[in-house]
């Protein structure tokens, strides 16, 4: 009881930026009750940046005292993932965190990152999000993984539906995910399927749409470095197959121009 109150005081100090007082409270709480896990977890959070080894020891002790402490398992996963050969242990820790608390979409996003690094089967990665789809919907970065995996699995129609309906916010960890490529990949794939089915008009629409991004994705098409050359090359093939040679040549010309970029000469 007293340890918990002191731990709460430490969190209050931490919340207003008084780290030294917070650490003193967490240490005191841990000393007063050797079985009190939260104080060790909170102290580890404050120490991790400068003393990662000590923080890791504290989190390991935390889950020994309280094996159901989901966030401590997640933090162990972060620490272990940064150690040589630590990805397997990190993955197991995050899987444990998800099993204890499946309501945090961040866990799903980070676990799939580890699965990707370990080259886990696509089916395993997609199954994670299908099992916890409602949770994944709470974060844009998690849903960016969903649309990418759906596209890789050949389920581009589902991926496109998600991207058409959901507003992805770049301010929510924009550097952590990329729906621009997912949008392009999904439309190119659907365009290829329509070409194979001789639906040339449908394929042409998809190839054009591949580099025309809706506002809800909060991305723009850059001139250099974009995938317009790829998309317009295929659009030209679709136009040619539809019997519109002049349109095809115009698309190929734009494709080449985008590939080379504007001239810097006068």
PDB file of C-alpha atoms in Angstrom:
ATOM      1  CA  UNK A   1       0.000   0.000   0.000  1.00  0.00           C
ATOM      2  CA  UNK A   2       2.675   2.513   0.992  1.00  0.00           C
ATOM      3  CA  UNK A   3       4.897   1.408  -1.876  1.00  0.00           C
ATOM      4  CA  UNK A   4       2.041   2.054  -4.295  1.00  0.00           C
ATOM      5  CA  UNK A   5       1.456   5.543  -2.940  1.00  0.00           C
ATOM      6  CA  UNK A   6       5.129   6.421  -3.234  1.00  0.00           C
ATOM      7  CA  UNK A   7       5.172   4.985  -6.755  1.00  0.00           C
ATOM      8  CA  UNK A   8       2.194   7.191  -7.631  1.00  0.00           C
ATOM      9  CA  UNK A   9       4.078  10.196  -6.262  1.00  0.00           C
ATOM     10  CA  UNK A  10       7.030   9.272  -8.442  1.00  0.00           C
ATOM     11  CA  UNK A  11       4.822   9.157 -11.520  1.00  0.00           C
ATOM     12  CA  UNK A  12       3.465  12.575 -10.624  1.00  0.00           C
ATOM     13  CA  UNK A  13       7.012  13.939 -10.399  1.00  0.00           C
ATOM     14  CA  UNK A  14       7.825  12.275 -13.725  1.00  0.00           C
ATOM     15  CA  UNK A  15       4.784  13.877 -15.314  1.00  0.00           C
ATOM     16  CA  UNK A  16       6.079  17.369 -14.540  1.00  0.00           C
ATOM     17  CA  UNK A  17       9.641  16.657 -15.619  1.00  0.00           C
ATOM     18  CA  UNK A  18      11.197  16.195 -12.174  1.00  0.00           C
ATOM     19  CA  UNK A  19      13.131  13.036 -13.022  1.00  0.00           C
ATOM     20  CA  UNK A  20      15.448  13.023 -10.004  1.00  0.00           C
ATOM     21  CA  UNK A  21      12.577  13.122  -7.527  1.00  0.00           C
ATOM     22  CA  UNK A  22      10.702  10.507  -9.561  1.00  0.00           C
ATOM     23  CA  UNK A  23      13.659   8.118  -9.502  1.00  0.00           C
ATOM     24  CA  UNK A  24      14.052   8.581  -5.758  1.00  0.00           C
ATOM     25  CA  UNK A  25      10.397   7.670  -5.244  1.00  0.00           C
ATOM     26  CA  UNK A  26      10.593   4.602  -7.467  1.00  0.00           C
ATOM     27  CA  UNK A  27      13.709   3.384  -5.684  1.00  0.00           C
ATOM     28  CA  UNK A  28      12.103   3.930  -2.286  1.00  0.00           C
ATOM     29  CA  UNK A  29       8.954   2.080  -3.344  1.00  0.00           C
ATOM     30  CA  UNK A  30      11.013  -0.878  -4.577  1.00  0.00           C
ATOM     31  CA  UNK A  31      12.976  -0.974  -1.324  1.00  0.00           C
ATOM     32  CA  UNK A  32       9.828  -0.829   0.821  1.00  0.00           C
ATOM     33  CA  UNK A  33       8.211  -3.726  -1.039  1.00  0.00           C
ATOM     34  CA  UNK A  34      10.552  -6.147  -2.778  1.00  0.00           C
ATOM     35  CA  UNK A  35       7.588  -7.751  -4.583  1.00  0.00           C
ATOM     36  CA  UNK A  36       6.163  -4.501  -5.972  1.00  0.00           C
ATOM     37  CA  UNK A  37       6.669  -4.679  -9.759  1.00  0.00           C
ATOM     38  CA  UNK A  38       5.412  -1.272 -11.029  1.00  0.00           C
ATOM     39  CA  UNK A  39       8.157   0.744  -9.292  1.00  0.00           C
ATOM     40  CA  UNK A  40      10.848  -1.285 -11.034  1.00  0.00           C
ATOM     41  CA  UNK A  41       9.131  -0.866 -14.363  1.00  0.00           C
ATOM     42  CA  UNK A  42       8.798   2.903 -13.945  1.00  0.00           C
ATOM     43  CA  UNK A  43      12.390   3.264 -12.812  1.00  0.00           C
ATOM     44  CA  UNK A  44      13.518   1.334 -15.874  1.00  0.00           C
ATOM     45  CA  UNK A  45      11.711   3.799 -18.107  1.00  0.00           C
ATOM     46  CA  UNK A  46      13.685   6.679 -16.636  1.00  0.00           C
ATOM     47  CA  UNK A  47      17.009   4.846 -16.809  1.00  0.00           C
ATOM     48  CA  UNK A  48      16.782   3.255 -20.251  1.00  0.00           C
ATOM     49  CA  UNK A  49      18.302   6.057 -22.330  1.00  0.00           C
ATOM     50  CA  UNK A  50      21.449   6.392 -20.203  1.00  0.00           C
ATOM     51  CA  UNK A  51      21.621   3.049 -18.418  1.00  0.00           C
ATOM     52  CA  UNK A  52      19.960   0.514 -20.723  1.00  0.00           C
ATOM     53  CA  UNK A  53      21.579  -2.445 -18.981  1.00  0.00           C
ATOM     54  CA  UNK A  54      20.138  -1.476 -15.618  1.00  0.00           C
ATOM     55  CA  UNK A  55      16.744  -0.750 -17.181  1.00  0.00           C
ATOM     56  CA  UNK A  56      16.765  -4.173 -18.794  1.00  0.00           C
ATOM     57  CA  UNK A  57      17.564  -5.810 -15.452  1.00  0.00           C
ATOM     58  CA  UNK A  58      14.692  -3.939 -13.813  1.00  0.00           C
ATOM     59  CA  UNK A  59      12.195  -4.978 -16.522  1.00  0.00           C
ATOM     60  CA  UNK A  60      13.328  -8.588 -16.328  1.00  0.00           C
ATOM     61  CA  UNK A  61      12.691  -8.455 -12.583  1.00  0.00           C
ATOM     62  CA  UNK A  62       9.333  -6.781 -13.231  1.00  0.00           C
ATOM     63  CA  UNK A  63       7.996  -9.671 -15.302  1.00  0.00           C
ATOM     64  CA  UNK A  64       9.394 -12.165 -12.798  1.00  0.00           C
ATOM     65  CA  UNK A  65       7.331 -10.485 -10.101  1.00  0.00           C
ATOM     66  CA  UNK A  66       4.301  -9.940 -12.328  1.00  0.00           C
ATOM     67  CA  UNK A  67       4.230 -12.147 -15.446  1.00  0.00           C
ATOM     68  CA  UNK A  68       1.005 -10.443 -16.564  1.00  0.00           C
ATOM     69  CA  UNK A  69       2.653  -6.995 -16.849  1.00  0.00           C
ATOM     70  CA  UNK A  70       2.087  -6.504 -20.597  1.00  0.00           C
ATOM     71  CA  UNK A  71       3.848  -3.173 -21.092  1.00  0.00           C
ATOM     72  CA  UNK A  72       6.953  -4.499 -19.331  1.00  0.00           C
ATOM     73  CA  UNK A  73       7.095  -7.369 -21.830  1.00  0.00           C
ATOM     74  CA  UNK A  74       6.796  -4.824 -24.628  1.00  0.00           C
ATOM     75  CA  UNK A  75       9.635  -2.737 -23.215  1.00  0.00           C
ATOM     76  CA  UNK A  76      11.778  -5.846 -22.849  1.00  0.00           C
ATOM     77  CA  UNK A  77      11.090  -6.534 -26.527  1.00  0.00           C
ATOM     78  CA  UNK A  78      12.351  -3.070 -27.469  1.00  0.00           C
ATOM     79  CA  UNK A  79      15.512  -3.537 -25.416  1.00  0.00           C
ATOM     80  CA  UNK A  80      16.220  -7.067 -26.632  1.00  0.00           C
ATOM     81  CA  UNK A  81      15.583  -6.138 -30.269  1.00  0.00           C
ATOM     82  CA  UNK A  82      18.518  -3.717 -30.088  1.00  0.00           C
ATOM     83  CA  UNK A  83      20.919  -6.380 -28.889  1.00  0.00           C
ATOM     84  CA  UNK A  84      22.923  -8.602 -31.224  1.00  0.00           C
ATOM     85  CA  UNK A  85      20.919 -11.744 -31.826  1.00  0.00           C
ATOM     86  CA  UNK A  86      18.065 -10.471 -29.704  1.00  0.00           C
ATOM     87  CA  UNK A  87      15.264 -10.484 -32.262  1.00  0.00           C
ATOM     88  CA  UNK A  88      13.975 -13.940 -31.346  1.00  0.00           C
ATOM     89  CA  UNK A  89      13.696 -13.053 -27.644  1.00  0.00           C
ATOM     90  CA  UNK A  90      12.153  -9.712 -28.547  1.00  0.00           C
ATOM     91  CA  UNK A  91       9.565 -11.419 -30.734  1.00  0.00           C
ATOM     92  CA  UNK A  92       8.636 -13.826 -27.977  1.00  0.00           C
ATOM     93  CA  UNK A  93       8.304 -10.944 -25.529  1.00  0.00           C
ATOM     94  CA  UNK A  94       6.007  -8.985 -27.839  1.00  0.00           C
ATOM     95  CA  UNK A  95       3.927 -12.062 -28.530  1.00  0.00           C
ATOM     96  CA  UNK A  96       3.557 -12.376 -24.767  1.00  0.00           C
ATOM     97  CA  UNK A  97       2.533  -8.717 -24.520  1.00  0.00           C
ATOM     98  CA  UNK A  98      -0.131  -9.179 -27.208  1.00  0.00           C
ATOM     99  CA  UNK A  99      -1.454 -12.294 -25.484  1.00  0.00           C
ATOM    100  CA  UNK A 100      -1.821 -10.310 -22.253  1.00  0.00           C
ATOM    101  CA  UNK A 101      -3.189  -7.099 -23.755  1.00  0.00           C
ATOM    102  CA  UNK A 102      -4.569  -7.262 -27.281  1.00  0.00           C
ATOM    103  CA  UNK A 103      -6.041  -3.764 -27.037  1.00  0.00           C
ATOM    104  CA  UNK A 104      -2.844  -1.869 -27.908  1.00  0.00           C
ATOM    105  CA  UNK A 105      -2.315  -1.503 -31.664  1.00  0.00           C
ATOM    106  CA  UNK A 106       1.276  -0.377 -31.124  1.00  0.00           C
ATOM    107  CA  UNK A 107       2.122  -3.911 -30.026  1.00  0.00           C
ATOM    108  CA  UNK A 108       0.754  -5.252 -33.313  1.00  0.00           C
ATOM    109  CA  UNK A 109       2.714  -2.753 -35.383  1.00  0.00           C
ATOM    110  CA  UNK A 110       5.970  -3.493 -33.594  1.00  0.00           C
ATOM    111  CA  UNK A 111       5.443  -7.258 -33.614  1.00  0.00           C
ATOM    112  CA  UNK A 112       4.916  -7.235 -37.362  1.00  0.00           C
ATOM    113  CA  UNK A 113       8.125  -5.245 -37.756  1.00  0.00           C
ATOM    114  CA  UNK A 114       9.943  -8.065 -35.957  1.00  0.00           C
ATOM    115  CA  UNK A 115       8.143 -10.686 -38.040  1.00  0.00           C
ATOM    116  CA  UNK A 116       9.199  -8.865 -41.196  1.00  0.00           C
ATOM    117  CA  UNK A 117      12.813  -8.664 -40.020  1.00  0.00           C
ATOM    118  CA  UNK A 118      12.791 -12.394 -39.251  1.00  0.00           C
ATOM    119  CA  UNK A 119      11.163 -13.134 -42.638  1.00  0.00           C
ATOM    120  CA  UNK A 120       8.142 -14.735 -41.060  1.00  0.00           C
ATOM    121  CA  UNK A 121       5.618 -16.221 -43.505  1.00  0.00           C
ATOM    122  CA  UNK A 122       3.137 -13.771 -44.967  1.00  0.00           C
ATOM    123  CA  UNK A 123       0.281 -15.921 -43.666  1.00  0.00           C
ATOM    124  CA  UNK A 124       1.523 -15.602 -40.084  1.00  0.00           C
ATOM    125  CA  UNK A 125       1.874 -11.841 -40.345  1.00  0.00           C
ATOM    126  CA  UNK A 126      -1.547 -11.353 -41.874  1.00  0.00           C
ATOM    127  CA  UNK A 127      -3.161 -13.699 -39.347  1.00  0.00           C
ATOM    128  CA  UNK A 128      -1.928 -11.440 -36.525  1.00  0.00           C
ATOM    129  CA  UNK A 129      -3.910  -8.497 -37.859  1.00  0.00           C
ATOM    130  CA  UNK A 130      -6.933 -10.525 -38.866  1.00  0.00           C
ATOM    131  CA  UNK A 131      -7.200 -11.863 -35.312  1.00  0.00           C
ATOM    132  CA  UNK A 132      -6.876  -8.369 -33.839  1.00  0.00           C
ATOM    133  CA  UNK A 133      -8.376  -6.270 -36.628  1.00  0.00           C
ATOM    134  CA  UNK A 134     -10.518  -4.120 -34.330  1.00  0.00           C
ATOM    135  CA  UNK A 135      -7.408  -3.176 -32.354  1.00  0.00           C
ATOM    136  CA  UNK A 136      -5.366  -2.455 -35.477  1.00  0.00           C
ATOM    137  CA  UNK A 137      -8.050   0.015 -36.585  1.00  0.00           C
ATOM    138  CA  UNK A 138      -7.016   2.273 -33.687  1.00  0.00           C
ATOM    139  CA  UNK A 139      -3.677   3.248 -35.269  1.00  0.00           C
ATOM    140  CA  UNK A 140      -2.743   4.377 -38.756  1.00  0.00           C
ATOM    141  CA  UNK A 141       0.687   2.752 -38.633  1.00  0.00           C
ATOM    142  CA  UNK A 142      -0.867  -0.627 -37.795  1.00  0.00           C
ATOM    143  CA  UNK A 143      -3.393  -0.267 -40.606  1.00  0.00           C
ATOM    144  CA  UNK A 144      -0.614   0.658 -43.025  1.00  0.00           C
ATOM    145  CA  UNK A 145       0.792  -2.791 -42.296  1.00  0.00           C
ATOM    146  CA  UNK A 146      -2.618  -4.329 -42.972  1.00  0.00           C
ATOM    147  CA  UNK A 147      -2.965  -2.794 -46.443  1.00  0.00           C
ATOM    148  CA  UNK A 148       0.599  -3.747 -47.352  1.00  0.00           C
ATOM    149  CA  UNK A 149       0.070  -7.348 -46.270  1.00  0.00           C
ATOM    150  CA  UNK A 150      -3.275  -7.592 -48.046  1.00  0.00           C
ATOM    151  CA  UNK A 151      -1.640  -6.417 -51.252  1.00  0.00           C
ATOM    152  CA  UNK A 152       1.237  -8.853 -50.887  1.00  0.00           C
ATOM    153  CA  UNK A 153      -1.321 -11.619 -50.358  1.00  0.00           C
ATOM    154  CA  UNK A 154      -3.044 -10.748 -53.631  1.00  0.00           C
ATOM    155  CA  UNK A 155      -6.032  -9.211 -51.869  1.00  0.00           C
ATOM    156  CA  UNK A 156      -5.577  -5.788 -53.397  1.00  0.00           C
ATOM    157  CA  UNK A 157      -9.332  -5.122 -53.621  1.00  0.00           C
ATOM    158  CA  UNK A 158      -9.562  -5.221 -49.825  1.00  0.00           C
ATOM    159  CA  UNK A 159      -6.460  -3.073 -49.487  1.00  0.00           C
ATOM    160  CA  UNK A 160      -7.863  -0.442 -51.839  1.00  0.00           C
ATOM    161  CA  UNK A 161     -11.177  -0.377 -49.970  1.00  0.00           C
ATOM    162  CA  UNK A 162      -9.351   0.311 -46.690  1.00  0.00           C
ATOM    163  CA  UNK A 163      -7.271   3.087 -48.226  1.00  0.00           C
ATOM    164  CA  UNK A 164     -10.272   4.690 -49.894  1.00  0.00           C
ATOM    165  CA  UNK A 165     -12.230   4.847 -46.649  1.00  0.00           C
ATOM    166  CA  UNK A 166      -9.614   5.531 -43.980  1.00  0.00           C
ATOM    167  CA  UNK A 167      -7.927   8.866 -43.333  1.00  0.00           C
ATOM    168  CA  UNK A 168      -4.234   8.235 -42.688  1.00  0.00           C
ATOM    169  CA  UNK A 169      -2.652  11.061 -40.696  1.00  0.00           C
ATOM    170  CA  UNK A 170       0.996  11.833 -41.371  1.00  0.00           C
ATOM    171  CA  UNK A 171       1.301  13.525 -37.974  1.00  0.00           C
ATOM    172  CA  UNK A 172       0.611  10.147 -36.349  1.00  0.00           C
ATOM    173  CA  UNK A 173       4.071   8.662 -36.810  1.00  0.00           C
ATOM    174  CA  UNK A 174       4.198   9.440 -40.507  1.00  0.00           C
ATOM    175  CA  UNK A 175       7.824   8.361 -40.743  1.00  0.00           C
ATOM    176  CA  UNK A 176       6.806   4.926 -39.448  1.00  0.00           C
ATOM    177  CA  UNK A 177       4.589   3.974 -42.355  1.00  0.00           C
ATOM    178  CA  UNK A 178       4.130   4.495 -46.078  1.00  0.00           C
ATOM    179  CA  UNK A 179       0.700   4.144 -47.645  1.00  0.00           C
ATOM    180  CA  UNK A 180       1.832   5.834 -50.844  1.00  0.00           C
ATOM    181  CA  UNK A 181       3.596   2.689 -52.036  1.00  0.00           C
ATOM    182  CA  UNK A 182       0.735   0.496 -50.830  1.00  0.00           C
ATOM    183  CA  UNK A 183      -1.750   2.547 -52.861  1.00  0.00           C
ATOM    184  CA  UNK A 184       0.443   2.341 -55.966  1.00  0.00           C
ATOM    185  CA  UNK A 185       1.179  -1.380 -55.561  1.00  0.00           C
ATOM    186  CA  UNK A 186      -2.470  -2.282 -55.040  1.00  0.00           C
ATOM    187  CA  UNK A 187      -3.648  -0.386 -58.123  1.00  0.00           C
ATOM    188  CA  UNK A 188      -0.851  -1.718 -60.297  1.00  0.00           C
ATOM    189  CA  UNK A 189      -1.678  -5.252 -59.210  1.00  0.00           C
ATOM    190  CA  UNK A 190      -5.372  -4.783 -59.929  1.00  0.00           C
ATOM    191  CA  UNK A 191      -4.463  -3.203 -63.243  1.00  0.00           C
ATOM    192  CA  UNK A 192      -2.349  -6.223 -64.168  1.00  0.00           C
ATOM    193  CA  UNK A 193      -5.249  -8.543 -63.329  1.00  0.00           C
ATOM    194  CA  UNK A 194      -7.595  -6.504 -65.500  1.00  0.00           C
ATOM    195  CA  UNK A 195      -5.104  -6.497 -68.350  1.00  0.00           C
ATOM    196  CA  UNK A 196      -4.877 -10.279 -68.135  1.00  0.00           C
ATOM    197  CA  UNK A 197      -8.683 -10.420 -68.295  1.00  0.00           C
ATOM    198  CA  UNK A 198      -8.626  -8.080 -71.342  1.00  0.00           C
ATOM    199  CA  UNK A 199     -10.439  -5.363 -69.393  1.00  0.00           C
ATOM    200  CA  UNK A 200      -8.211  -2.699 -70.893  1.00  0.00           C
ATOM    201  CA  UNK A 201     -10.327   0.284 -69.839  1.00  0.00           C
ATOM    202  CA  UNK A 202     -10.406  -0.922 -66.241  1.00  0.00           C
ATOM    203  CA  UNK A 203      -6.668  -1.534 -66.306  1.00  0.00           C
ATOM    204  CA  UNK A 204      -6.047   1.948 -67.692  1.00  0.00           C
ATOM    205  CA  UNK A 205      -8.082   3.498 -64.864  1.00  0.00           C
ATOM    206  CA  UNK A 206      -6.084   1.565 -62.290  1.00  0.00           C
ATOM    207  CA  UNK A 207      -2.712   2.438 -63.787  1.00  0.00           C
ATOM    208  CA  UNK A 208      -3.607   6.128 -63.794  1.00  0.00           C
ATOM    209  CA  UNK A 209      -5.027   5.930 -60.266  1.00  0.00           C
ATOM    210  CA  UNK A 210      -1.814   4.290 -59.046  1.00  0.00           C
ATOM    211  CA  UNK A 211      -0.131   7.704 -58.892  1.00  0.00           C
ATOM    212  CA  UNK A 212      -3.170   9.874 -58.186  1.00  0.00           C
ATOM    213  CA  UNK A 213      -3.505   9.869 -54.412  1.00  0.00           C
ATOM    214  CA  UNK A 214      -6.730  10.799 -52.603  1.00  0.00           C
ATOM    215  CA  UNK A 215      -6.565  13.524 -49.980  1.00  0.00           C
ATOM    216  CA  UNK A 216      -7.276  11.084 -47.140  1.00  0.00           C
ATOM    217  CA  UNK A 217      -3.826   9.497 -47.628  1.00  0.00           C
ATOM    218  CA  UNK A 218      -2.050  12.841 -47.099  1.00  0.00           C
ATOM    219  CA  UNK A 219       0.623  12.097 -49.713  1.00  0.00           C
ATOM    220  CA  UNK A 220       1.680  13.912 -52.844  1.00  0.00           C
ATOM    221  CA  UNK A 221       3.125  12.782 -56.166  1.00  0.00           C
ATOM    222  CA  UNK A 222       6.656  14.036 -56.569  1.00  0.00           C
ATOM    223  CA  UNK A 223       8.128  14.570 -60.008  1.00  0.00           C
ATOM    224  CA  UNK A 224      11.475  12.954 -59.288  1.00  0.00           C
ATOM    225  CA  UNK A 225      11.572   9.673 -57.439  1.00  0.00           C
ATOM    226  CA  UNK A 226       7.878   8.930 -57.985  1.00  0.00           C
ATOM    227  CA  UNK A 227       6.527   5.769 -59.586  1.00  0.00           C
ATOM    228  CA  UNK A 228       4.800   7.655 -62.363  1.00  0.00           C
ATOM    229  CA  UNK A 229       7.162   6.210 -65.033  1.00  0.00           C
ATOM    230  CA  UNK A 230       6.184   2.667 -64.032  1.00  0.00           C
ATOM    231  CA  UNK A 231       2.468   3.418 -63.816  1.00  0.00           C
ATOM    232  CA  UNK A 232       2.285   5.364 -67.084  1.00  0.00           C
ATOM    233  CA  UNK A 233       4.301   2.762 -68.953  1.00  0.00           C
ATOM    234  CA  UNK A 234       1.658   0.186 -68.086  1.00  0.00           C
ATOM    235  CA  UNK A 235      -1.106   2.720 -68.771  1.00  0.00           C
ATOM    236  CA  UNK A 236       0.350   3.115 -72.258  1.00  0.00           C
ATOM    237  CA  UNK A 237       0.199  -0.620 -72.787  1.00  0.00           C
ATOM    238  CA  UNK A 238      -3.447  -0.627 -71.721  1.00  0.00           C
ATOM    239  CA  UNK A 239      -4.285   2.280 -74.015  1.00  0.00           C
ATOM    240  CA  UNK A 240      -2.518   0.542 -76.912  1.00  0.00           C
ATOM    241  CA  UNK A 241      -4.383  -2.688 -76.212  1.00  0.00           C
ATOM    242  CA  UNK A 242      -7.632  -0.683 -76.261  1.00  0.00           C
ATOM    243  CA  UNK A 243      -6.747   0.548 -79.747  1.00  0.00           C
ATOM    244  CA  UNK A 244      -5.754   4.087 -78.796  1.00  0.00           C
ATOM    245  CA  UNK A 245      -2.209   4.339 -80.075  1.00  0.00           C
ATOM    246  CA  UNK A 246      -1.945   8.136 -79.849  1.00  0.00           C
ATOM    247  CA  UNK A 247      -2.962   8.079 -76.178  1.00  0.00           C
ATOM    248  CA  UNK A 248      -0.491   5.278 -75.528  1.00  0.00           C
ATOM    249  CA  UNK A 249       2.368   7.250 -77.067  1.00  0.00           C
ATOM    250  CA  UNK A 250       1.450  10.319 -75.007  1.00  0.00           C
ATOM    251  CA  UNK A 251       1.511   8.227 -71.833  1.00  0.00           C
ATOM    252  CA  UNK A 252       4.883   6.712 -72.723  1.00  0.00           C
ATOM    253  CA  UNK A 253       6.262  10.159 -73.440  1.00  0.00           C
ATOM    254  CA  UNK A 254       5.113  11.392 -70.031  1.00  0.00           C
ATOM    255  CA  UNK A 255       6.548   8.257 -68.459  1.00  0.00           C
ATOM    256  CA  UNK A 256       9.955   8.905 -70.003  1.00  0.00           C
ATOM    257  CA  UNK A 257       9.834  12.570 -69.041  1.00  0.00           C
ATOM    258  CA  UNK A 258       9.105  11.738 -65.433  1.00  0.00           C
ATOM    259  CA  UNK A 259      11.882   9.158 -65.421  1.00  0.00           C
ATOM    260  CA  UNK A 260      14.492  11.625 -66.667  1.00  0.00           C
ATOM    261  CA  UNK A 261      13.184  14.640 -64.767  1.00  0.00           C
ATOM    262  CA  UNK A 262      13.177  18.268 -65.921  1.00  0.00           C
ATOM    263  CA  UNK A 263      16.266  19.600 -67.640  1.00  0.00           C
ATOM    264  CA  UNK A 264      18.493  21.944 -65.659  1.00  0.00           C
ATOM    265  CA  UNK A 265      19.845  23.590 -68.805  1.00  0.00           C
ATOM    266  CA  UNK A 266      18.605  26.940 -70.040  1.00  0.00           C
TER     267      UNK A 266
END
